[in-house]
PDB file of C-alpha atoms in Angstrom:
ATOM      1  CA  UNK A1193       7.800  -9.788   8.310  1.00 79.00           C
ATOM      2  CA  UNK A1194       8.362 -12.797   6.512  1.00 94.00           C
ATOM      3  CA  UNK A1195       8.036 -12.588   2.676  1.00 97.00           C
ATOM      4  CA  UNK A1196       5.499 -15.682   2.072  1.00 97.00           C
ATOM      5  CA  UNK A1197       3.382 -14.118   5.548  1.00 97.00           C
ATOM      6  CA  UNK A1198       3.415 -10.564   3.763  1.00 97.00           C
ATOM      7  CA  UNK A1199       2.436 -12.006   0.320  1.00 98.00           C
ATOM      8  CA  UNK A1200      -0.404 -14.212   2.380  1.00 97.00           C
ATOM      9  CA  UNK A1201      -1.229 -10.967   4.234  1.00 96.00           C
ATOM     10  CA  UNK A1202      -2.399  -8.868   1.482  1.00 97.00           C
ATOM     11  CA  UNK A1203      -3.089 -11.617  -1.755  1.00 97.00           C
ATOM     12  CA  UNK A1204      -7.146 -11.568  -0.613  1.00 97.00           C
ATOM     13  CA  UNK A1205      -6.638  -7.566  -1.090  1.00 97.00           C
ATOM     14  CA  UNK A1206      -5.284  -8.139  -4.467  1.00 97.00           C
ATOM     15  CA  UNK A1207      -7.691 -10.911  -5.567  1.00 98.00           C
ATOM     16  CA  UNK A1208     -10.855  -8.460  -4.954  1.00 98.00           C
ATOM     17  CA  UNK A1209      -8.569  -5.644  -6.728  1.00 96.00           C
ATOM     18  CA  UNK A1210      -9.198  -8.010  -9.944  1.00 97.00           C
ATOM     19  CA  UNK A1211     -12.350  -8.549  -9.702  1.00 98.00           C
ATOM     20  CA  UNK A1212     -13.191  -5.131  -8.971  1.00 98.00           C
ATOM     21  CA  UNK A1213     -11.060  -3.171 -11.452  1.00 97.00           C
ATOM     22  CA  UNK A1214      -9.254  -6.186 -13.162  1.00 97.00           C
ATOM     23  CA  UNK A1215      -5.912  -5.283 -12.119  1.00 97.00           C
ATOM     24  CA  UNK A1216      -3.677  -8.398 -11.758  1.00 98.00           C
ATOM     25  CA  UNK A1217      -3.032  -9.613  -8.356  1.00 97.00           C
ATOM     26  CA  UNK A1218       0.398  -9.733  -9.207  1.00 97.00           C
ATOM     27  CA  UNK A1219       0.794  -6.343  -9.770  1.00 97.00           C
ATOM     28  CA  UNK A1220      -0.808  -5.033  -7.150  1.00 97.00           C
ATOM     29  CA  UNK A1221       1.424  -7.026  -4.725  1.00 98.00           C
ATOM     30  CA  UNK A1222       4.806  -6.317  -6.649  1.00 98.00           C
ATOM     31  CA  UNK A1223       3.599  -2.620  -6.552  1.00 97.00           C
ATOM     32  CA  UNK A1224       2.701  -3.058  -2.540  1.00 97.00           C
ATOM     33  CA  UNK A1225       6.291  -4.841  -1.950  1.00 97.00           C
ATOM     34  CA  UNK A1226       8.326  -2.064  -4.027  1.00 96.00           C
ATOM     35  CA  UNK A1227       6.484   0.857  -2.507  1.00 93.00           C
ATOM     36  CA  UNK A1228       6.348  -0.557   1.231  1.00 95.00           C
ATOM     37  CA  UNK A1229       9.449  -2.509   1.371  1.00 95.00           C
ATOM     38  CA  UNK A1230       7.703  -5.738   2.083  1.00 97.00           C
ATOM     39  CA  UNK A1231       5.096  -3.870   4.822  1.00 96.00           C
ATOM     40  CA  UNK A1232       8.727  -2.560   6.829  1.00 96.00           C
ATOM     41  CA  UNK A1233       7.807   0.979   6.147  1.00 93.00           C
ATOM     42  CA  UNK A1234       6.740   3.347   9.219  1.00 91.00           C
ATOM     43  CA  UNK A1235       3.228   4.164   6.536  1.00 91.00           C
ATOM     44  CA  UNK A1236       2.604   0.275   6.268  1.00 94.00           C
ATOM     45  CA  UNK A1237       3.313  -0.492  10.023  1.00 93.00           C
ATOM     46  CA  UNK A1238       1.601   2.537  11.575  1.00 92.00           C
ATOM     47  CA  UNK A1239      -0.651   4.002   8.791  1.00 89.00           C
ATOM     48  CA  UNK A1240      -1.720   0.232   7.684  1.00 90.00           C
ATOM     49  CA  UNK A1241      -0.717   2.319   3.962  1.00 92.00           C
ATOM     50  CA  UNK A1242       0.785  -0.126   1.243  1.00 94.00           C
ATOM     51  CA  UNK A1243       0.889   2.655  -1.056  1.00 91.00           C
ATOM     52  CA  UNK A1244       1.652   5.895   0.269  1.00 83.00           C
ATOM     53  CA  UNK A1245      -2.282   7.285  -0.283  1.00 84.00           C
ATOM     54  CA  UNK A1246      -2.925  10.232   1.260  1.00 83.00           C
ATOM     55  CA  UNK A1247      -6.515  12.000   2.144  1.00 84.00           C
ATOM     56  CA  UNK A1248      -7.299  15.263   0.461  1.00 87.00           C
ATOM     57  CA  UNK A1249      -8.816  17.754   2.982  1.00 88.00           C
ATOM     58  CA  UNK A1250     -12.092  16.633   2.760  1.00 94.00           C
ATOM     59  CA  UNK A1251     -11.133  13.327   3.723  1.00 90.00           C
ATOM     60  CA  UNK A1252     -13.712  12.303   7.050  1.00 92.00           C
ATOM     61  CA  UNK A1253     -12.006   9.185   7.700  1.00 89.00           C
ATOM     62  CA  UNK A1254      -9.007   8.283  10.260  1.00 87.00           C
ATOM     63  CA  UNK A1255      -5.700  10.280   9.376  1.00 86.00           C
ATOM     64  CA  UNK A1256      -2.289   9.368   9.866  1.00 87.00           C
ATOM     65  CA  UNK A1257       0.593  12.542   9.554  1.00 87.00           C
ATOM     66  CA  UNK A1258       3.912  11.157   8.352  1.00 86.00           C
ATOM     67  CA  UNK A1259       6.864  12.933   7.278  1.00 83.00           C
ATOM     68  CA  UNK A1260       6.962  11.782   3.317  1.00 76.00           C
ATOM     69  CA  UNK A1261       9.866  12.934   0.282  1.00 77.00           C
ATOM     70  CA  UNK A1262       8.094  13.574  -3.456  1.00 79.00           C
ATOM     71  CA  UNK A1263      10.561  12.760  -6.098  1.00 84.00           C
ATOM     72  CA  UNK A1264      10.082  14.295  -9.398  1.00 89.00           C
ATOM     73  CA  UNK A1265      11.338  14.113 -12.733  1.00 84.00           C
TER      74      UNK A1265
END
């Protein structure tokens, strides 16, 4: 995906983050770039996940199982 058509895609996302929880767009879309490498990820493109959220067990809601690392430390 194009970078200006990713930024585009989510920047409505990111405007209602700061008015919500007045988190700076800006942030929220660097953050969403780094940890989806610009929406290329198999999470973004399948999942629709930005940011690598996953449901706890009592999670209701539609699931997606991905294979996913943890790095530590």
């Amino acid at each position: 995906m194009d970078k200006k058509v990713f930024i585009n895609t989510i920047k409505e996302g990111a405007l209602q983050g700061y008015k919500s929880c007045n988190t700076l767009p800006s942030l929220t879309i660097a953050q969403a770039i780094l940890e989806s490498g610009w929406g290329t990820t198999q999470l973004a493109i399948k999942g629709k996940n930005l940011f690598g959220i996953k449901a706890f067990s009592d999670w209701k809601g539609k699931r997606i199982t991905m294979e996913t690392s943890e790095w530590y430390n």
